Amino acid sequence: MLSVPEIATKQSYDSLDIVPSTLAHPSRTLEPGSILYEADREASSLYIVTSGILKAVVPTSLGRDRIADLYGPGDVLGIAAIDGGKHAETVIAVHEAILTPLDPQQAMTNRKLRDYILQSLARQLRRSREAIDDAELPVGARVTRAFLRLCERFGQAADDQEGIKLPLALTHEDLASLTGSSRVTITRILGELRNEGALSGTRGIYIANPEGLEAATDNYVMQVI
């Protein structure tokens, strides 16, 4: 099972800790719904997320788009620019996002920055592997594990109640796309999780109970064994 570590309260990232002033380009701000770049377009720039949340959308063999990953403060985007390839995904801002653009060739010649980019890439690959592993689980368990990972990456301490606050403007369609299910199924599962006390709130602000989500994951898996 996933474990949820100490909640990170820092919701922004100081790119100047990693990016030398001589390499940093003027920051770029995206409003919610704005596109950073599109799939199959030539990649020319790397980006470090300073604040905000973005989603990576990729096409499927069925002609539908799905959310492959969510990016937050500290993540590096536009990895295809390192070898001059094309973007494999379309990246869209979920919340207002601020990013620091980088020239890929200059970035890779700076040892500290290069190591940071490789570490970010390794984290992305690990998340992709987790998503592949989850594909074998029943849909309810995929949803609960997705919420647990969101708690781990984006959770904040709830102000006046127990649990972890998730300030994510994800629609039911977004959650369905993220977990490989349907909107109707997501609505049903969210209702079950609310009834069990594992989740409360709605789009914009969810309050998650990690222990309840862990128990719900076990229940969904046991239902098909």
mmCIF file of C-alpha atoms in Angstrom:
data_model
loop_
_atom_site.group_PDB
_atom_site.id
_atom_site.type_symbol
_atom_site.label_atom_id
_atom_site.label_comp_id
_atom_site.label_asym_id
_atom_site.label_seq_id
_atom_site.Cartn_x
_atom_site.Cartn_y
_atom_site.Cartn_z
ATOM 1 C CA MET A 1 0.000 0.000 0.000
ATOM 2 C CA LEU A 2 0.976 3.601 -0.500
ATOM 3 C CA SER A 3 2.186 5.509 2.490
ATOM 4 C CA VAL A 4 1.539 9.209 2.899
ATOM 5 C CA PRO A 5 4.596 11.043 4.283
ATOM 6 C CA GLU A 6 4.615 14.326 6.128
ATOM 7 C CA ILE A 7 2.482 16.812 4.238
ATOM 8 C CA ALA A 8 4.426 19.424 2.321
ATOM 9 C CA THR A 9 3.079 22.866 3.053
ATOM 10 C CA LYS A 10 5.263 24.714 0.561
ATOM 11 C CA GLN A 11 3.067 25.302 -2.489
ATOM 12 C CA SER A 12 5.614 27.141 -4.600
ATOM 13 C CA TYR A 13 9.150 26.429 -5.700
ATOM 14 C CA ASP A 14 12.035 28.864 -5.796
ATOM 15 C CA SER A 15 13.651 28.062 -9.131
ATOM 16 C CA LEU A 16 16.551 30.370 -8.283
ATOM 17 C CA ASP A 17 17.740 27.681 -5.863
ATOM 18 C CA ILE A 18 18.568 25.546 -8.906
ATOM 19 C CA VAL A 19 18.681 27.846 -11.925
ATOM 20 C CA PRO A 20 21.642 30.250 -12.141
ATOM 21 C CA SER A 21 20.572 33.828 -12.830
ATOM 22 C CA THR A 22 22.586 33.739 -16.043
ATOM 23 C CA LEU A 23 20.419 30.897 -17.381
ATOM 24 C CA ALA A 24 16.987 31.919 -16.104
ATOM 25 C CA HIS A 25 14.636 33.368 -18.739
ATOM 26 C CA PRO A 26 11.703 35.639 -17.824
ATOM 27 C CA SER A 27 8.994 33.611 -16.081
ATOM 28 C CA ARG A 28 5.843 32.615 -17.908
ATOM 29 C CA THR A 29 2.375 32.740 -16.327
ATOM 30 C CA LEU A 30 -0.556 30.589 -17.485
ATOM 31 C CA GLU A 31 -4.188 31.107 -16.570
ATOM 32 C CA PRO A 32 -6.314 28.009 -15.805
ATOM 33 C CA GLY A 33 -7.103 26.200 -19.052
ATOM 34 C CA SER A 34 -4.197 27.763 -20.949
ATOM 35 C CA ILE A 35 -1.932 25.478 -22.977
ATOM 36 C CA LEU A 36 1.807 25.476 -22.326
ATOM 37 C CA TYR A 37 2.573 23.327 -25.368
ATOM 38 C CA GLU A 38 0.843 20.763 -27.569
ATOM 39 C CA ALA A 39 1.660 17.181 -28.510
ATOM 40 C CA ASP A 40 3.521 16.604 -31.786
ATOM 41 C CA ARG A 41 4.936 20.136 -31.776
ATOM 42 C CA GLU A 42 8.688 20.714 -31.858
ATOM 43 C CA ALA A 43 10.078 21.026 -28.324
ATOM 44 C CA SER A 44 12.395 24.003 -27.894
ATOM 45 C CA SER A 45 12.337 24.846 -24.189
ATOM 46 C CA LEU A 46 12.467 23.224 -20.776
ATOM 47 C CA TYR A 47 10.283 24.581 -17.968
ATOM 48 C CA ILE A 48 10.537 24.374 -14.188
ATOM 49 C CA VAL A 49 7.187 24.803 -12.460
ATOM 50 C CA THR A 50 7.447 27.573 -9.865
ATOM 51 C CA SER A 51 3.834 27.405 -8.703
ATOM 52 C CA GLY A 52 0.485 26.009 -9.777
ATOM 53 C CA ILE A 53 -0.647 22.664 -11.164
ATOM 54 C CA LEU A 54 -0.699 21.476 -14.767
ATOM 55 C CA LYS A 55 -1.960 18.324 -16.443
ATOM 56 C CA ALA A 56 -0.359 16.290 -19.231
ATOM 57 C CA VAL A 57 -2.937 15.053 -21.758
ATOM 58 C CA VAL A 58 -2.144 12.298 -24.274
ATOM 59 C CA PRO A 59 -4.289 10.606 -26.941
ATOM 60 C CA THR A 60 -5.285 6.945 -26.623
ATOM 61 C CA SER A 61 -5.736 4.268 -29.278
ATOM 62 C CA LEU A 62 -9.514 4.723 -28.916
ATOM 63 C CA GLY A 63 -9.270 8.351 -29.958
ATOM 64 C CA ARG A 64 -9.943 9.706 -26.483
ATOM 65 C CA ASP A 65 -7.584 11.889 -24.507
ATOM 66 C CA ARG A 66 -6.427 10.866 -21.041
ATOM 67 C CA ILE A 67 -4.507 12.600 -18.283
ATOM 68 C CA ALA A 68 -1.117 10.922 -18.086
ATOM 69 C CA ASP A 69 0.274 12.957 -15.182
ATOM 70 C CA LEU A 70 -0.091 16.064 -13.065
ATOM 71 C CA TYR A 71 2.793 18.466 -12.567
ATOM 72 C CA GLY A 72 3.399 20.797 -9.628
ATOM 73 C CA PRO A 73 6.066 23.029 -8.079
ATOM 74 C CA GLY A 74 9.588 21.805 -8.817
ATOM 75 C CA ASP A 75 8.657 19.529 -11.728
ATOM 76 C CA VAL A 76 10.485 19.900 -15.040
ATOM 77 C CA LEU A 77 8.441 19.951 -18.257
ATOM 78 C CA GLY A 78 9.357 19.822 -21.929
ATOM 79 C CA ILE A 79 11.894 17.018 -21.576
ATOM 80 C CA ALA A 80 11.684 16.309 -25.323
ATOM 81 C CA ALA A 81 13.582 19.555 -25.907
ATOM 82 C CA ILE A 82 16.762 17.905 -24.628
ATOM 83 C CA ASP A 83 17.172 15.950 -27.873
ATOM 84 C CA GLY A 84 15.223 18.314 -30.116
ATOM 85 C CA GLY A 85 12.251 15.970 -30.433
ATOM 86 C CA LYS A 86 8.525 16.580 -30.424
ATOM 87 C CA HIS A 87 6.343 16.812 -27.338
ATOM 88 C CA ALA A 88 4.536 13.561 -26.568
ATOM 89 C CA GLU A 89 1.845 15.313 -24.532
ATOM 90 C CA THR A 90 -0.222 18.465 -24.374
ATOM 91 C CA VAL A 91 0.289 20.357 -21.112
ATOM 92 C CA ILE A 92 -2.572 22.496 -19.765
ATOM 93 C CA ALA A 93 -2.743 24.620 -16.621
ATOM 94 C CA VAL A 94 -5.254 23.350 -14.050
ATOM 95 C CA HIS A 95 -4.626 26.290 -11.717
ATOM 96 C CA GLU A 96 -2.768 29.498 -12.480
ATOM 97 C CA ALA A 97 0.819 28.405 -13.058
ATOM 98 C CA ILE A 98 4.150 30.207 -13.140
ATOM 99 C CA LEU A 99 7.055 28.556 -14.946
ATOM 100 C CA THR A 100 10.722 29.313 -15.511
ATOM 101 C CA PRO A 101 11.747 28.592 -19.145
ATOM 102 C CA LEU A 102 15.238 27.232 -19.787
ATOM 103 C CA ASP A 103 17.363 26.757 -22.856
ATOM 104 C CA PRO A 104 17.839 22.952 -22.942
ATOM 105 C CA GLN A 105 21.439 22.990 -24.164
ATOM 106 C CA GLN A 106 22.557 25.546 -21.596
ATOM 107 C CA ALA A 107 20.684 23.709 -18.847
ATOM 108 C CA MET A 108 22.354 20.384 -19.612
ATOM 109 C CA THR A 109 25.846 21.910 -19.478
ATOM 110 C CA ASN A 110 25.292 23.054 -15.883
ATOM 111 C CA ARG A 111 26.033 20.073 -13.637
ATOM 112 C CA LYS A 112 23.737 21.016 -10.756
ATOM 113 C CA LEU A 113 20.864 21.846 -13.061
ATOM 114 C CA ARG A 114 21.440 18.739 -15.191
ATOM 115 C CA ASP A 115 21.318 16.496 -12.131
ATOM 116 C CA TYR A 116 18.084 18.149 -11.019
ATOM 117 C CA ILE A 117 16.487 17.610 -14.446
ATOM 118 C CA LEU A 118 17.475 13.930 -14.418
ATOM 119 C CA GLN A 119 16.032 13.520 -10.923
ATOM 120 C CA SER A 120 12.769 15.081 -12.076
ATOM 121 C CA LEU A 121 12.671 12.747 -15.057
ATOM 122 C CA ALA A 122 13.221 9.768 -12.742
ATOM 123 C CA ARG A 123 10.258 10.872 -10.595
ATOM 124 C CA GLN A 124 8.068 11.139 -13.679
ATOM 125 C CA LEU A 125 9.080 7.657 -14.800
ATOM 126 C CA ARG A 126 8.278 6.298 -11.343
ATOM 127 C CA ARG A 127 4.815 7.842 -11.471
ATOM 128 C CA SER A 128 4.277 6.324 -14.920
ATOM 129 C CA ARG A 129 5.253 2.911 -13.576
ATOM 130 C CA GLU A 130 2.806 3.294 -10.684
ATOM 131 C CA ALA A 131 0.024 4.171 -13.135
ATOM 132 C CA ILE A 132 0.816 1.057 -15.180
ATOM 133 C CA ASP A 133 0.736 -1.099 -12.049
ATOM 134 C CA ASP A 134 -2.607 0.425 -11.030
ATOM 135 C CA ALA A 135 -4.150 -0.513 -14.380
ATOM 136 C CA GLU A 136 -4.474 -4.097 -13.106
ATOM 137 C CA LEU A 137 -6.557 -3.009 -10.091
ATOM 138 C CA PRO A 138 -10.344 -2.629 -9.926
ATOM 139 C CA VAL A 139 -11.450 0.887 -10.762
ATOM 140 C CA GLY A 140 -12.355 1.749 -7.162
ATOM 141 C CA ALA A 141 -8.820 0.937 -6.033
ATOM 142 C CA ARG A 142 -7.371 2.974 -8.909
ATOM 143 C CA VAL A 143 -9.353 5.980 -7.705
ATOM 144 C CA THR A 144 -8.320 5.624 -4.051
ATOM 145 C CA ARG A 145 -4.653 5.164 -4.949
ATOM 146 C CA ALA A 146 -4.842 8.213 -7.212
ATOM 147 C CA PHE A 147 -6.149 10.271 -4.295
ATOM 148 C CA LEU A 148 -3.408 8.920 -2.035
ATOM 149 C CA ARG A 149 -0.746 10.000 -4.523
ATOM 150 C CA LEU A 150 -2.388 13.394 -4.899
ATOM 151 C CA CYS A 151 -2.268 13.751 -1.112
ATOM 152 C CA GLU A 152 1.413 12.882 -1.159
ATOM 153 C CA ARG A 153 2.273 15.423 -3.841
ATOM 154 C CA PHE A 154 -0.174 18.278 -3.385
ATOM 155 C CA GLY A 155 -1.778 17.826 0.034
ATOM 156 C CA GLN A 156 -1.983 20.587 2.627
ATOM 157 C CA ALA A 157 -2.853 20.428 6.294
ATOM 158 C CA ALA A 158 -6.591 21.013 6.749
ATOM 159 C CA ASP A 159 -7.206 24.217 8.693
ATOM 160 C CA ASP A 160 -10.016 23.288 11.054
ATOM 161 C CA GLN A 161 -10.581 19.549 10.621
ATOM 162 C CA GLU A 162 -8.747 16.272 10.401
ATOM 163 C CA GLY A 163 -7.478 15.033 7.096
ATOM 164 C CA ILE A 164 -5.527 16.402 4.159
ATOM 165 C CA LYS A 165 -6.767 19.263 2.018
ATOM 166 C CA LEU A 166 -6.453 18.870 -1.741
ATOM 167 C CA PRO A 167 -6.997 22.238 -3.439
ATOM 168 C CA LEU A 168 -7.393 20.708 -6.901
ATOM 169 C CA ALA A 169 -9.873 21.984 -9.492
ATOM 170 C CA LEU A 170 -10.258 18.541 -11.068
ATOM 171 C CA THR A 171 -13.648 17.740 -12.580
ATOM 172 C CA HIS A 172 -15.224 14.276 -12.491
ATOM 173 C CA GLU A 173 -14.176 13.995 -16.144
ATOM 174 C CA ASP A 174 -10.571 14.792 -15.146
ATOM 175 C CA LEU A 175 -10.597 12.128 -12.423
ATOM 176 C CA ALA A 176 -12.080 9.630 -14.881
ATOM 177 C CA SER A 177 -9.354 10.458 -17.406
ATOM 178 C CA LEU A 178 -6.659 10.165 -14.728
ATOM 179 C CA THR A 179 -7.834 6.724 -13.585
ATOM 180 C CA GLY A 180 -9.019 5.185 -16.844
ATOM 181 C CA SER A 181 -12.700 5.068 -15.891
ATOM 182 C CA SER A 182 -15.915 6.902 -16.762
ATOM 183 C CA ARG A 183 -17.556 9.983 -15.298
ATOM 184 C CA VAL A 184 -20.530 7.936 -14.106
ATOM 185 C CA THR A 185 -18.222 5.481 -12.334
ATOM 186 C CA ILE A 186 -16.243 8.302 -10.710
ATOM 187 C CA THR A 187 -19.443 9.891 -9.407
ATOM 188 C CA ARG A 188 -20.485 6.569 -7.874
ATOM 189 C CA ILE A 189 -17.107 5.881 -6.274
ATOM 190 C CA LEU A 190 -16.794 9.398 -4.856
ATOM 191 C CA GLY A 191 -20.219 8.919 -3.301
ATOM 192 C CA GLU A 192 -19.077 5.655 -1.715
ATOM 193 C CA LEU A 193 -15.916 7.264 -0.362
ATOM 194 C CA ARG A 194 -17.918 10.122 1.143
ATOM 195 C CA ASN A 195 -20.306 7.671 2.800
ATOM 196 C CA GLU A 196 -17.332 5.803 4.286
ATOM 197 C CA GLY A 197 -15.720 8.992 5.580
ATOM 198 C CA ALA A 198 -12.641 8.554 3.382
ATOM 199 C CA LEU A 199 -13.298 11.733 1.399
ATOM 200 C CA SER A 200 -15.312 14.904 1.746
ATOM 201 C CA GLY A 201 -15.712 18.116 -0.199
ATOM 202 C CA THR A 202 -15.904 18.444 -3.931
ATOM 203 C CA ARG A 203 -14.098 19.902 -6.945
ATOM 204 C CA GLY A 204 -11.822 22.701 -5.826
ATOM 205 C CA ILE A 205 -11.330 21.497 -2.259
ATOM 206 C CA TYR A 206 -11.324 17.837 -1.264
ATOM 207 C CA ILE A 207 -10.559 16.707 2.270
ATOM 208 C CA ALA A 208 -9.008 13.243 2.240
ATOM 209 C CA ASN A 209 -8.625 10.746 5.072
ATOM 210 C CA PRO A 210 -5.524 8.699 4.113
ATOM 211 C CA GLU A 211 -6.331 5.854 6.515
ATOM 212 C CA GLY A 212 -9.851 5.697 5.107
ATOM 213 C CA LEU A 213 -8.525 5.683 1.554
ATOM 214 C CA GLU A 214 -6.126 2.839 2.407
ATOM 215 C CA ALA A 215 -8.996 0.812 3.898
ATOM 216 C CA ALA A 216 -11.196 1.539 0.882
ATOM 217 C CA THR A 217 -8.400 0.371 -1.436
ATOM 218 C CA ASP A 218 -8.286 -2.960 0.387
ATOM 219 C CA ASN A 219 -12.071 -3.286 0.201
ATOM 220 C CA TYR A 220 -12.194 -2.661 -3.540
ATOM 221 C CA VAL A 221 -9.442 -5.210 -4.163
ATOM 222 C CA MET A 222 -11.087 -7.815 -1.929
ATOM 223 C CA GLN A 223 -14.367 -7.464 -3.812
ATOM 224 C CA VAL A 224 -12.809 -9.031 -6.927
ATOM 225 C CA ILE A 225 -10.728 -11.745 -5.246
#
